[in-house]
Short mmCIF file of the N, C-alpha and C atoms (twelve columns), coordinates in Angstrom:
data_MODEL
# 
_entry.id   MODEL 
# 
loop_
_atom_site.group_PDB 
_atom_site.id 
_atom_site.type_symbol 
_atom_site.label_atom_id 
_atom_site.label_alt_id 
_atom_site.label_comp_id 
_atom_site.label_asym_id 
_atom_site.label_seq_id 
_atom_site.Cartn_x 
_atom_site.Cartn_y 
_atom_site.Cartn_z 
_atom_site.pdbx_PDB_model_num 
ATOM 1   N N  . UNK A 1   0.611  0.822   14.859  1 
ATOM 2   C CA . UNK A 1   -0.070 -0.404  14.553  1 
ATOM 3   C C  . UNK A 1   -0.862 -0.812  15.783  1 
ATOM 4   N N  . UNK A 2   -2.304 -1.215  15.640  1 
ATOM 5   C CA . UNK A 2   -2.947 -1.714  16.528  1 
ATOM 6   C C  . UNK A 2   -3.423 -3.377  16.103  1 
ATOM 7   N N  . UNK A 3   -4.230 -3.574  17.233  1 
ATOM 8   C CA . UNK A 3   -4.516 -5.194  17.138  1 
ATOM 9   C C  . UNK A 3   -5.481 -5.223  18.279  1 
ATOM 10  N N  . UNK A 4   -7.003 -5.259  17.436  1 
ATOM 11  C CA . UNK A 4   -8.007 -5.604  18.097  1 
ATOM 12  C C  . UNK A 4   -8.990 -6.772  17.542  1 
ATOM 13  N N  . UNK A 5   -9.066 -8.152  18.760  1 
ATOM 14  C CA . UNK A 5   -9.534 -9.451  18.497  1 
ATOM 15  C C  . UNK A 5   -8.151 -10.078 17.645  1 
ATOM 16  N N  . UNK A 6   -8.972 -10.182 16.410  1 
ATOM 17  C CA . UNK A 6   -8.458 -10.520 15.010  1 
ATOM 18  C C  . UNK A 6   -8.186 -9.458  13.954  1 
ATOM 19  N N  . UNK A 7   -8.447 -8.723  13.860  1 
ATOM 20  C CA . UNK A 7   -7.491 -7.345  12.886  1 
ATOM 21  C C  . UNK A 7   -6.785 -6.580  13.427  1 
ATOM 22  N N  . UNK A 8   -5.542 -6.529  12.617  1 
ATOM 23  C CA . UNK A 8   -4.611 -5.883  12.742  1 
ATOM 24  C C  . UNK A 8   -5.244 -4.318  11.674  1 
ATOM 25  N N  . UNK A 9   -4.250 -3.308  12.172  1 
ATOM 26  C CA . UNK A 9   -4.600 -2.088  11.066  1 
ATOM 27  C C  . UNK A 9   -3.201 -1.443  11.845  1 
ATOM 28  N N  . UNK A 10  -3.102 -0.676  10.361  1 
ATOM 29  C CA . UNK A 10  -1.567 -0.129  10.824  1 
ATOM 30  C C  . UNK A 10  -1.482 1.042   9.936   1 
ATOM 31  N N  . UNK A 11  -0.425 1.758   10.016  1 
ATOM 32  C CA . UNK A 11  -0.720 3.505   9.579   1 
ATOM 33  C C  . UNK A 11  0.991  4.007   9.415   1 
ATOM 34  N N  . UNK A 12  1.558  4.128   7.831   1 
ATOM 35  C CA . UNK A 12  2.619  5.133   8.029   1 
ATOM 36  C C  . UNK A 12  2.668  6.389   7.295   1 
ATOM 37  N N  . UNK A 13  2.672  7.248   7.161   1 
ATOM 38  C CA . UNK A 13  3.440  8.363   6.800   1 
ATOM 39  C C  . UNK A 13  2.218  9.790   7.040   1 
ATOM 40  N N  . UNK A 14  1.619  10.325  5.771   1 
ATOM 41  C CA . UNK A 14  1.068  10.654  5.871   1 
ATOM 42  C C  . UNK A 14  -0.410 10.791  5.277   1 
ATOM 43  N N  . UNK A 15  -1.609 11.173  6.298   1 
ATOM 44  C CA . UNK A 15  -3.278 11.087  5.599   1 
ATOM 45  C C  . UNK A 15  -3.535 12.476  4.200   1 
ATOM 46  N N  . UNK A 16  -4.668 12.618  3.939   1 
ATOM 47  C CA . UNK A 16  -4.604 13.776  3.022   1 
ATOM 48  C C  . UNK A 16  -4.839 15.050  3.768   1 
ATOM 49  N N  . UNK A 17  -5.537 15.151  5.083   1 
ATOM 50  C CA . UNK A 17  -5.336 16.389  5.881   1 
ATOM 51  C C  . UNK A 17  -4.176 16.915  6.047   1 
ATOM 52  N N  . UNK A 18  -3.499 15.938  6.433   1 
ATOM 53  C CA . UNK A 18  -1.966 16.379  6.943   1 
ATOM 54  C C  . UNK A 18  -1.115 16.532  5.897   1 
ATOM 55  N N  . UNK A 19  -1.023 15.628  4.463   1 
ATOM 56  C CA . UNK A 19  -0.458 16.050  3.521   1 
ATOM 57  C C  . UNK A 19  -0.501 17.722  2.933   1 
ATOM 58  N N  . UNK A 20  -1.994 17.710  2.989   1 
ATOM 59  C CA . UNK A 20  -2.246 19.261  2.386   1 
ATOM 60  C C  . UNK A 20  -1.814 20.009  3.945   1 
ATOM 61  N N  . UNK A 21  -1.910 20.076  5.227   1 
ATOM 62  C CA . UNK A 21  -0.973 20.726  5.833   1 
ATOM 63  C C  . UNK A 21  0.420  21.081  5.281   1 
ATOM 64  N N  . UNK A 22  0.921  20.409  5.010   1 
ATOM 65  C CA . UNK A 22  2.564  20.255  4.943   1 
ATOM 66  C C  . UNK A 22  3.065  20.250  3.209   1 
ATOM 67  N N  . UNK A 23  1.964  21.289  2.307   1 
ATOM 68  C CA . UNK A 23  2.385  21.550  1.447   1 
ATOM 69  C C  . UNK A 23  1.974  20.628  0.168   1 
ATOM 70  N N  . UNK A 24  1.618  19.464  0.220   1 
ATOM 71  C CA . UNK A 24  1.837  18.908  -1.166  1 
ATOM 72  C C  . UNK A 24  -0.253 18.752  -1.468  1 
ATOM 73  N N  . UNK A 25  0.017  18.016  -2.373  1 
ATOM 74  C CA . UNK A 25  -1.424 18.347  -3.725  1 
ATOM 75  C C  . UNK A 25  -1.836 16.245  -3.380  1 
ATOM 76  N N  . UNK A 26  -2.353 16.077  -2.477  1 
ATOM 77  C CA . UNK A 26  -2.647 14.447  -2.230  1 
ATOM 78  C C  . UNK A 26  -3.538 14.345  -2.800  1 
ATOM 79  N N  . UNK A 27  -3.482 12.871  -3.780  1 
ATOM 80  C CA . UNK A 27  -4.829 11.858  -3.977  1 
ATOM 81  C C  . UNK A 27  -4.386 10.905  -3.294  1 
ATOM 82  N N  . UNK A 28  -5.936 10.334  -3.055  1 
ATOM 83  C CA . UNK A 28  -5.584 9.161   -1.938  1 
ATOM 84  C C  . UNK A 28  -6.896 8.179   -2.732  1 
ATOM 85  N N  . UNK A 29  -6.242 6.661   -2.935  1 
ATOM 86  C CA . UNK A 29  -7.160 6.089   -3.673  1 
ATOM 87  C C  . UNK A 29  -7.081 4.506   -2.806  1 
ATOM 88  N N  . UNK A 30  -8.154 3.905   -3.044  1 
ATOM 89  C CA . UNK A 30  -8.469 2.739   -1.813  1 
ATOM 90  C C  . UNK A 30  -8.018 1.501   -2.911  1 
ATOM 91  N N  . UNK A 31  -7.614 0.287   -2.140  1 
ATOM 92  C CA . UNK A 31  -7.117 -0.705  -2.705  1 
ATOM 93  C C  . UNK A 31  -7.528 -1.977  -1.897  1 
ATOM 94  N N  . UNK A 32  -8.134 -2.895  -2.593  1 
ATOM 95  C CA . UNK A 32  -8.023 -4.328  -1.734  1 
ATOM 96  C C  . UNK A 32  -6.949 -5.423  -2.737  1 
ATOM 97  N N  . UNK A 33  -6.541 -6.344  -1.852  1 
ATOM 98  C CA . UNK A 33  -5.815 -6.940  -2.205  1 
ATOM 99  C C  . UNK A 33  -5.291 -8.705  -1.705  1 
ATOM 100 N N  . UNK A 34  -5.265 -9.829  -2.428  1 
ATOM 101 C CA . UNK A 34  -5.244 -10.937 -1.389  1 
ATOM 102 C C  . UNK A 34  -4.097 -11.106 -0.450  1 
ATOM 103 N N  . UNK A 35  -4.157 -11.678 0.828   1 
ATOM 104 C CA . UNK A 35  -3.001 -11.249 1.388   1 
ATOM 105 C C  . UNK A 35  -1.593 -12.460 0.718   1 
ATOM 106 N N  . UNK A 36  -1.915 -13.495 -0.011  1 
ATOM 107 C CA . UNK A 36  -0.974 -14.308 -0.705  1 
ATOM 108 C C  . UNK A 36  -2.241 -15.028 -1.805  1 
ATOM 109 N N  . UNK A 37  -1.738 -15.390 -2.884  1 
ATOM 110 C CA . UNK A 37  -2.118 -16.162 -3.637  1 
ATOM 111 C C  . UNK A 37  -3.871 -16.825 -3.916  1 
ATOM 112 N N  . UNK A 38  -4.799 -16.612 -3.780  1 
ATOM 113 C CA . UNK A 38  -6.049 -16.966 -3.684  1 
ATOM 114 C C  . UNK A 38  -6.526 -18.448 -4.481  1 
ATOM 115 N N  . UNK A 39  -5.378 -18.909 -4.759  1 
ATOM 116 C CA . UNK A 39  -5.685 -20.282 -5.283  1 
ATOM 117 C C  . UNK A 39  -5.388 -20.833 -4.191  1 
ATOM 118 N N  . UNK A 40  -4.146 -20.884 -3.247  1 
ATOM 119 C CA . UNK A 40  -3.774 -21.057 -1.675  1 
ATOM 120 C C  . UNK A 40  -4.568 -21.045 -0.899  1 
ATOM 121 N N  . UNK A 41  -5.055 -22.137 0.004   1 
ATOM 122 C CA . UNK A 41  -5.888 -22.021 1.089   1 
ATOM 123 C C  . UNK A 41  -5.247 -20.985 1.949   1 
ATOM 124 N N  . UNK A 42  -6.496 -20.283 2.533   1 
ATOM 125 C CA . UNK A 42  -6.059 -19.053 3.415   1 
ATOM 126 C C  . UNK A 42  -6.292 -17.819 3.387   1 
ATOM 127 N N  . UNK A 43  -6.451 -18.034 1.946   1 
ATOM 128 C CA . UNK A 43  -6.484 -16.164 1.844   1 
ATOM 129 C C  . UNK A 43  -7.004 -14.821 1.976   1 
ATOM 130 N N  . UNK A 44  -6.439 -14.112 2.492   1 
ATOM 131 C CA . UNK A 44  -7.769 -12.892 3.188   1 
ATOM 132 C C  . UNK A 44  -7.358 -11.599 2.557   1 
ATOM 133 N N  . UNK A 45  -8.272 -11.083 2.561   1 
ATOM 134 C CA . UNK A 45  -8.164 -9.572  1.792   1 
ATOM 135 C C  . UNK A 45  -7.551 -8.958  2.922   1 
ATOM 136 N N  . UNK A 46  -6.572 -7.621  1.965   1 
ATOM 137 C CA . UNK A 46  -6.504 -6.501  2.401   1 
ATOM 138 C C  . UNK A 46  -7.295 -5.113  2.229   1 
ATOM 139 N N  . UNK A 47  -7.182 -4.414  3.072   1 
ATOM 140 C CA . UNK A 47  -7.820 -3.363  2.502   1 
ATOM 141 C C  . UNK A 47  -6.500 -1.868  3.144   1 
ATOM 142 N N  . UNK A 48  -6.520 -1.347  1.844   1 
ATOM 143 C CA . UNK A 48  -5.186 -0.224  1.933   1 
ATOM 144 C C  . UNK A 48  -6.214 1.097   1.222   1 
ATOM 145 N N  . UNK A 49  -5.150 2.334   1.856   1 
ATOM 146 C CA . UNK A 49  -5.593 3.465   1.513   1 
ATOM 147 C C  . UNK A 49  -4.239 4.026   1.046   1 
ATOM 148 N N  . UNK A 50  -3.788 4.458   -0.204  1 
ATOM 149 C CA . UNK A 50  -2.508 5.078   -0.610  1 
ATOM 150 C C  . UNK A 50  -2.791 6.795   -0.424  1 
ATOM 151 N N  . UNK A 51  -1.562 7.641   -0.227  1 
ATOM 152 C CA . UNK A 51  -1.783 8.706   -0.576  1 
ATOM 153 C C  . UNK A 51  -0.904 9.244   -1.292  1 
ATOM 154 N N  . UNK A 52  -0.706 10.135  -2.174  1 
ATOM 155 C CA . UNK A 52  0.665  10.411  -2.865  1 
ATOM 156 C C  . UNK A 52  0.140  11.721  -3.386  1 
ATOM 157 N N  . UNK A 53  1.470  12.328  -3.875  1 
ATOM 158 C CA . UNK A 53  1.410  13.765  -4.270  1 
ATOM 159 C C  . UNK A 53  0.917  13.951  -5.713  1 
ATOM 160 N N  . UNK A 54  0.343  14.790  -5.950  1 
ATOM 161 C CA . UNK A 54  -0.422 14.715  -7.537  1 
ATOM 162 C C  . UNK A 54  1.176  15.519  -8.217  1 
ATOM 163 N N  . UNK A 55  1.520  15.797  -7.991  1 
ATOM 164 C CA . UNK A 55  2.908  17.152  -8.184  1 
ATOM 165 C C  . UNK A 55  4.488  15.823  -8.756  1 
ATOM 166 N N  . UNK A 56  4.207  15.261  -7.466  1 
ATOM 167 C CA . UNK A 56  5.923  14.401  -8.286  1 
ATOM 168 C C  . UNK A 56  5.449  12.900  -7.555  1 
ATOM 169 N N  . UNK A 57  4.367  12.627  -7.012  1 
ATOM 170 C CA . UNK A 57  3.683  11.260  -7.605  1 
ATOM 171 C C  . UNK A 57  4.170  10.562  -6.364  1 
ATOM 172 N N  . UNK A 58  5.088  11.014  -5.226  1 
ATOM 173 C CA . UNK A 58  5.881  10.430  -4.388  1 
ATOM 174 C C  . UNK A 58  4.868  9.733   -3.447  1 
ATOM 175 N N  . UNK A 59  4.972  8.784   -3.038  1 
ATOM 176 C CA . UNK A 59  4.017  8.385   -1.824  1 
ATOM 177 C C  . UNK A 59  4.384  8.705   -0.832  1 
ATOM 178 N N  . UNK A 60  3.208  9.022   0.008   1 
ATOM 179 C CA . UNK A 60  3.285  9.876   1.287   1 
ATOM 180 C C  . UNK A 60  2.830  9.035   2.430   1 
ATOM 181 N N  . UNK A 61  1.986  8.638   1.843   1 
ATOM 182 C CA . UNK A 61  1.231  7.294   3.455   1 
ATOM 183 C C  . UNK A 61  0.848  6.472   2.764   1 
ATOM 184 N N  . UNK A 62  0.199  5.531   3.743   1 
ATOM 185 C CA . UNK A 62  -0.272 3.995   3.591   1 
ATOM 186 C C  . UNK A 62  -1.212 3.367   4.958   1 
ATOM 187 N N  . UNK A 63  -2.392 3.806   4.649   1 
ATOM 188 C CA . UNK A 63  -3.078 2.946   5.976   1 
ATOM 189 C C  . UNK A 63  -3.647 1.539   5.366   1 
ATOM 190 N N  . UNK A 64  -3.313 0.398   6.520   1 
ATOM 191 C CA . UNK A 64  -3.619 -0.586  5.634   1 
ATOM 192 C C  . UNK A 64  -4.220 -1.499  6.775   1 
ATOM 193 N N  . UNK A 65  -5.536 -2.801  6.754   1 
ATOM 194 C CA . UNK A 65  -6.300 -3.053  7.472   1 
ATOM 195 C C  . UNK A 65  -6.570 -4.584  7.269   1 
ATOM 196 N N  . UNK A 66  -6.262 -5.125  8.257   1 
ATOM 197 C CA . UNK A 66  -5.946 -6.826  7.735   1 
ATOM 198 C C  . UNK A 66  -6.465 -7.915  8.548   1 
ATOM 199 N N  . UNK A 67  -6.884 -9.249  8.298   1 
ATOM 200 C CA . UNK A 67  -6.726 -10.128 9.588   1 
ATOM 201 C C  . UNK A 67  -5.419 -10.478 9.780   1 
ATOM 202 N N  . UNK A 68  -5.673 -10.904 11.544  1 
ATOM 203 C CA . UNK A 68  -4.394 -11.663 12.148  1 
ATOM 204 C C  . UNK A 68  -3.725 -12.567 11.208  1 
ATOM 205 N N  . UNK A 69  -2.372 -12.524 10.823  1 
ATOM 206 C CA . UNK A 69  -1.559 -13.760 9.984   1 
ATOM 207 C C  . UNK A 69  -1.670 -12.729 8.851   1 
ATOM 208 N N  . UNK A 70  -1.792 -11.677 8.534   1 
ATOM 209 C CA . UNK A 70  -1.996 -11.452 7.129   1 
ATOM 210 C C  . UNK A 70  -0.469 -10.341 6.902   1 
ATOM 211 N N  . UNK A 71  -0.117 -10.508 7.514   1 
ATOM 212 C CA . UNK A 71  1.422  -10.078 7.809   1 
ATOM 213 C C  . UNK A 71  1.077  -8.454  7.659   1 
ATOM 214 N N  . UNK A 72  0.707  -7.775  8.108   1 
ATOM 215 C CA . UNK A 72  0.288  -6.381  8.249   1 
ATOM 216 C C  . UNK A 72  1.287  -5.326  8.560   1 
ATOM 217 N N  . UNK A 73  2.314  -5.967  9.605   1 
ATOM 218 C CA . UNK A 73  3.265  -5.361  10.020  1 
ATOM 219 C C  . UNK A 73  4.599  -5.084  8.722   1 
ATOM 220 N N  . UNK A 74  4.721  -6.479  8.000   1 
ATOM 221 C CA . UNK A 74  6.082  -6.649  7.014   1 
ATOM 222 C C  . UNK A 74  5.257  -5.531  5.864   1 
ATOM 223 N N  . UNK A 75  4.230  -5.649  5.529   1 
ATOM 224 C CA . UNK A 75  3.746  -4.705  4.449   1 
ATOM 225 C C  . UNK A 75  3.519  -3.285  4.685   1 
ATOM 226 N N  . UNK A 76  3.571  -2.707  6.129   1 
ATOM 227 C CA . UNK A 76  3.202  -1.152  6.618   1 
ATOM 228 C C  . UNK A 76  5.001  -1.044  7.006   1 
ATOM 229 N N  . UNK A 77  5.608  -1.677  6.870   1 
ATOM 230 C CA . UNK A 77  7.244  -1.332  7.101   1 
ATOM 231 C C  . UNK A 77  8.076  -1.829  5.410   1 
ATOM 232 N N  . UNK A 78  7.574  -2.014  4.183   1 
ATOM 233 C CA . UNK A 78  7.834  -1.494  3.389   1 
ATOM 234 C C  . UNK A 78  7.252  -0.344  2.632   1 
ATOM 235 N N  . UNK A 79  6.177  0.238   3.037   1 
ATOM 236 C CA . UNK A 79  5.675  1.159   2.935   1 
ATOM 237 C C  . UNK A 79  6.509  2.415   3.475   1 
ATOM 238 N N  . UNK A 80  6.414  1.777   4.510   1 
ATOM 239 C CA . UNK A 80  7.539  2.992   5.782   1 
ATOM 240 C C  . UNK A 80  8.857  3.636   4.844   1 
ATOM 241 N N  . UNK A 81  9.416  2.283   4.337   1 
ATOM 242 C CA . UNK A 81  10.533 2.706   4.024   1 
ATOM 243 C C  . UNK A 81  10.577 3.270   2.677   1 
ATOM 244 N N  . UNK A 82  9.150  2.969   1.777   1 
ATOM 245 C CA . UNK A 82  9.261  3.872   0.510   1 
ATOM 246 C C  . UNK A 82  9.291  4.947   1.032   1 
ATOM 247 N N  . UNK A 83  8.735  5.253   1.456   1 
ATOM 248 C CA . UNK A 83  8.328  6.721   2.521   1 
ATOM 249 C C  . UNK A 83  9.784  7.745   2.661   1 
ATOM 250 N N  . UNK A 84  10.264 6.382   3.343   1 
ATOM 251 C CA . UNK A 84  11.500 7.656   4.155   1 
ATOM 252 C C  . UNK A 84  12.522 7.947   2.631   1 
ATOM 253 N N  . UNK A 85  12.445 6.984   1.508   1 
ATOM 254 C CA . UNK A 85  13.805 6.899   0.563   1 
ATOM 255 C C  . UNK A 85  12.988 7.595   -0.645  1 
ATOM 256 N N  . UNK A 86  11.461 8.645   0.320   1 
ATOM 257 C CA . UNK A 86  10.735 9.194   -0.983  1 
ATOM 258 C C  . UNK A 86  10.712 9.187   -2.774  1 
ATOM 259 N N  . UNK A 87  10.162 7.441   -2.317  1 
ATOM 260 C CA . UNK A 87  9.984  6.883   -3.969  1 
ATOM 261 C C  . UNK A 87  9.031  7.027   -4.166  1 
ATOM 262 N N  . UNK A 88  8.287  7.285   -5.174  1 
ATOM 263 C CA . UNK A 88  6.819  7.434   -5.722  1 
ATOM 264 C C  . UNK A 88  6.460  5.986   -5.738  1 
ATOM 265 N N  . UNK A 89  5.182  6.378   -6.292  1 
ATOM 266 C CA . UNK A 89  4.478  4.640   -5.617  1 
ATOM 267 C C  . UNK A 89  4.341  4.276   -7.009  1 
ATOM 268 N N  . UNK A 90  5.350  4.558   -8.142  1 
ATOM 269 C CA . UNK A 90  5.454  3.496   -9.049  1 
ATOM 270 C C  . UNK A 90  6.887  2.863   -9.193  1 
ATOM 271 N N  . UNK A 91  7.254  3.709   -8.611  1 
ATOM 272 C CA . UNK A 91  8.952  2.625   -7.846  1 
ATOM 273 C C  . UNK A 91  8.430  1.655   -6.517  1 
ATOM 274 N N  . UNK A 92  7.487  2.401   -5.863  1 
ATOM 275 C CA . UNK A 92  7.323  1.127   -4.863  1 
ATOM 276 C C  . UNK A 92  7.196  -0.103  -5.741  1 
ATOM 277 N N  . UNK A 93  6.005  0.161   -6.425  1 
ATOM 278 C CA . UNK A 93  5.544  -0.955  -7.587  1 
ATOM 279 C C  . UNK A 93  6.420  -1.768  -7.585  1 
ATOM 280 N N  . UNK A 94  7.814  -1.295  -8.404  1 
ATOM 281 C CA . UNK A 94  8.624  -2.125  -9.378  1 
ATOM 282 C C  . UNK A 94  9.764  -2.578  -8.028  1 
ATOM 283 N N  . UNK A 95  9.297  -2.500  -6.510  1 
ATOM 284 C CA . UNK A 95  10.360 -3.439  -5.737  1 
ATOM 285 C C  . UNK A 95  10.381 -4.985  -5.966  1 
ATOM 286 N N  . UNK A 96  11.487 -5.774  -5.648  1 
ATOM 287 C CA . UNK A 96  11.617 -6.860  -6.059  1 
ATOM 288 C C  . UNK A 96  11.226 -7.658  -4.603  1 
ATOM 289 N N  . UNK A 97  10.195 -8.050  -4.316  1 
ATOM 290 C CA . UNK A 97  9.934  -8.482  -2.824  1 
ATOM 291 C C  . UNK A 97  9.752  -10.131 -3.097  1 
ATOM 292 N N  . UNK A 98  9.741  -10.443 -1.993  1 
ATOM 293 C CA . UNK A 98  9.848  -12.436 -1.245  1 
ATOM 294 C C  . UNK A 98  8.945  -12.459 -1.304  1 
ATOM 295 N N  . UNK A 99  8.461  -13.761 -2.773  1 
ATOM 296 C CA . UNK A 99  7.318  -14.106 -2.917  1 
ATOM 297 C C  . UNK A 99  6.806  -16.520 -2.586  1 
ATOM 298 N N  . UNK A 100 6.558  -16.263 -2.186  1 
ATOM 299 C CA . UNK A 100 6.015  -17.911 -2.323  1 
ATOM 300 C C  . UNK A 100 4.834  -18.322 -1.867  1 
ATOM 301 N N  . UNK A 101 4.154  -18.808 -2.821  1 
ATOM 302 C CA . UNK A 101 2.445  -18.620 -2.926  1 
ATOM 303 C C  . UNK A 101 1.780  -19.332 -1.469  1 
ATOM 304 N N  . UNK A 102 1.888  -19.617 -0.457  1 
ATOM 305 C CA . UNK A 102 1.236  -19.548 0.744   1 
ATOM 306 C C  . UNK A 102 1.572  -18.422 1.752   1 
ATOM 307 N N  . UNK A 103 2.582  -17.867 1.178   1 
ATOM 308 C CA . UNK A 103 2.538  -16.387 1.894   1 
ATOM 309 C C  . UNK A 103 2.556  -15.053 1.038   1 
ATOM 310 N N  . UNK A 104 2.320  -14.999 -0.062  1 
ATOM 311 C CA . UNK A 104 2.611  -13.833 -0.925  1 
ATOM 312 C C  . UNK A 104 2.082  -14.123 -2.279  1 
ATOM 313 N N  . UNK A 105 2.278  -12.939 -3.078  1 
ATOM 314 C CA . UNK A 105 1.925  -13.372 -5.096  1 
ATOM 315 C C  . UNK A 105 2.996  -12.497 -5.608  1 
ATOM 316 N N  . UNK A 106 2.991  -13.181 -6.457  1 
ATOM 317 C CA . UNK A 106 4.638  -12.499 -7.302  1 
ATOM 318 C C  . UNK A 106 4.640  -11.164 -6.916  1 
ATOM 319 N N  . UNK A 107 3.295  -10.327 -7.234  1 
ATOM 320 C CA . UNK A 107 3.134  -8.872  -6.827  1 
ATOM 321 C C  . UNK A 107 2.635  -8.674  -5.604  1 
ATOM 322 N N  . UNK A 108 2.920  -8.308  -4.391  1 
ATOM 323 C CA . UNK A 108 2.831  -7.904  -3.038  1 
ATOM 324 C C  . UNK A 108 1.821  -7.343  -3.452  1 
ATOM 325 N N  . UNK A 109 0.568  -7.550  -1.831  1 
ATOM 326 C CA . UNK A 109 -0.751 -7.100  -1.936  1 
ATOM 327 C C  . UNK A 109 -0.229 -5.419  -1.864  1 
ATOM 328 N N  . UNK A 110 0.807  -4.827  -1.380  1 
ATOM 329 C CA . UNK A 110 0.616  -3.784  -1.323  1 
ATOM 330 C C  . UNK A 110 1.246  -3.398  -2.657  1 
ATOM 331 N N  . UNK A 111 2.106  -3.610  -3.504  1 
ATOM 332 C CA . UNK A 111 1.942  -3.350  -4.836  1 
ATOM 333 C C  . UNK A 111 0.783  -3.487  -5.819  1 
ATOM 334 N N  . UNK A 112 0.276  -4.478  -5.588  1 
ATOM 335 C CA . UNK A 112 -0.926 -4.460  -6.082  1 
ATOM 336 C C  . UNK A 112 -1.601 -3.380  -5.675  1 
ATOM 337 N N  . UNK A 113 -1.746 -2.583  -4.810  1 
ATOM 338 C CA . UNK A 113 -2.451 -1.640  -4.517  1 
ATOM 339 C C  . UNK A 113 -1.522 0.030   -5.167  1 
ATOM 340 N N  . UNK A 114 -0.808 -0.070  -5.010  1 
ATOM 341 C CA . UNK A 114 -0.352 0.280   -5.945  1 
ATOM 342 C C  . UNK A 114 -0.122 1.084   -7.200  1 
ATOM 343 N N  . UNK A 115 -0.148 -0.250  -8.016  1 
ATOM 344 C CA . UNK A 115 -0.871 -0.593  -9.101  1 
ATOM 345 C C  . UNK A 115 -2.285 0.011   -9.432  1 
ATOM 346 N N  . UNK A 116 -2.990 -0.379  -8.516  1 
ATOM 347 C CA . UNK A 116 -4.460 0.413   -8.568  1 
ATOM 348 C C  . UNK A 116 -4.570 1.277   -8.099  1 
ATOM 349 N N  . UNK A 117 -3.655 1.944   -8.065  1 
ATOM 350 C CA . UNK A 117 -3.618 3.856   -7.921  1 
ATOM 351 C C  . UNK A 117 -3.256 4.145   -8.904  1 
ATOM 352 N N  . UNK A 118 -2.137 4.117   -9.633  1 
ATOM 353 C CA . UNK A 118 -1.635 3.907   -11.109 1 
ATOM 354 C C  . UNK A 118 -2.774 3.941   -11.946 1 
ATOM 355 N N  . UNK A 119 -3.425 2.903   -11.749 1 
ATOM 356 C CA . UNK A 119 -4.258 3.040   -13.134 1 
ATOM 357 C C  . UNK A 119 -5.606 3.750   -12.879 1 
ATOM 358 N N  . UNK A 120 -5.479 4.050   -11.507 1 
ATOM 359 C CA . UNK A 120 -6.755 5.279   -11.078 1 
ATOM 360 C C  . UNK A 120 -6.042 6.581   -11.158 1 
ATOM 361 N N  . UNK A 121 -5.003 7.087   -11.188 1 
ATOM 362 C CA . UNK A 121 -4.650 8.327   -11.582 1 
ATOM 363 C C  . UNK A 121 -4.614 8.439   -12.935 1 
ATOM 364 N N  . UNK A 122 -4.337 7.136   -13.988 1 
ATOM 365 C CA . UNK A 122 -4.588 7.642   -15.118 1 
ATOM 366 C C  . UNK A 122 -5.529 7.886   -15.724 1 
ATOM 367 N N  . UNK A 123 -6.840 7.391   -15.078 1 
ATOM 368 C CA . UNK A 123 -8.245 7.220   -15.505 1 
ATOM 369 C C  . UNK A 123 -9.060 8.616   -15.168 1 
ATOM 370 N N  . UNK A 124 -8.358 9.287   -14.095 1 
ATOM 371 C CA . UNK A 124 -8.459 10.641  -14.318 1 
ATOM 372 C C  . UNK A 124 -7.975 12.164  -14.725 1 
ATOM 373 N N  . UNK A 125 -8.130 13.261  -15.315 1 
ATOM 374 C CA . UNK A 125 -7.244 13.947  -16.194 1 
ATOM 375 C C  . UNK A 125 -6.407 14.706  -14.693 1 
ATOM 376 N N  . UNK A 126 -7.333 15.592  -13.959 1 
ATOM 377 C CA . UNK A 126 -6.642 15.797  -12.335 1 
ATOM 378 C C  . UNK A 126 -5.692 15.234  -11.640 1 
ATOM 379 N N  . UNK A 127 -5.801 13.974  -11.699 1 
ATOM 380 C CA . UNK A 127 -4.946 13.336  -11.175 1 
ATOM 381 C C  . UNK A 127 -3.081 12.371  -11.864 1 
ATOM 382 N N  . UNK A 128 -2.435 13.504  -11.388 1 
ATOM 383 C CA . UNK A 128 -1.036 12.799  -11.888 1 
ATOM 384 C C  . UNK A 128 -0.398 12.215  -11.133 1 
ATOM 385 N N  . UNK A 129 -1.253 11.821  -9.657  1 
ATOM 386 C CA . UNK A 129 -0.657 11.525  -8.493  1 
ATOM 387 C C  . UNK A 129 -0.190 9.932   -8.947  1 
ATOM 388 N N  . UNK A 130 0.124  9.181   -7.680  1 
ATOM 389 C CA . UNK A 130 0.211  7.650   -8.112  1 
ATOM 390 C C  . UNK A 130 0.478  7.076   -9.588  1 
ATOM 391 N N  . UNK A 131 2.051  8.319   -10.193 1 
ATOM 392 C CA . UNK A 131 2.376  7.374   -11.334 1 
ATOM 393 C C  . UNK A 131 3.452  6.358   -11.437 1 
# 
């Protein structure tokens, strides 16, 4: 994780170079997302990059790119840990995370992102990644 000015950007597991190093079949699909509630004063986009295996759908990385306050760190360390307990990123989806609308939305910006891998792997026939 770095921190330059005002953005934070942070990075876990693995990119699609290194995925296809180390064996597996990556799509990697881009996601923005609010960082809590957008009816809430405050709110700033995220911007995330998922990668996951087209083969058994598992998520592999997560680079994700934020302003300061946008809690960058709590969202690239549940990522981390889908990672290590190699859940696919439609179990990340369905985690039950701490929501209250000046800091969060029922669905975590990074579920939400997600989510929009989900419905971008189904929108293509190639891709079984991100189910």
């Amino acid at each position: 994780m770095v921190k330059v000015f005002d953005i934070v950007a942070a990075r876990t597991g693995l990119r699609d170079h290194e995925a296809v190093a180390a064996g597996f079949d990556p799509r990697t699909v881009a996601a923005e997302a609010d960082d809590h509630k957008a009816y809430y004063p405050g709110s700033r986009k995220l911007s995330m990059r998922y990668t996951g295996d087209a083969v058994s759908g598992r998520l592999l990385g997560l680079q994700l790119v934020g302003l300061l306050g946008s809690e960058v760190a709590k969202r690239i360390d549940i990522a981390a840990t889908a990672i290590f307990h190699e859940m696919t990123v439609g179990e990340m989806s369905d985690l039950d995370l701490s929501y209250t609308p000046p800091l969060g939305s029922p669905w975590d910006a990074v579920q939400m992102g997600a989510q929009a891998g989900l419905a971008s792997g189904r929108s293509t026939a190639s891709s079984r990644a991100l189910r």
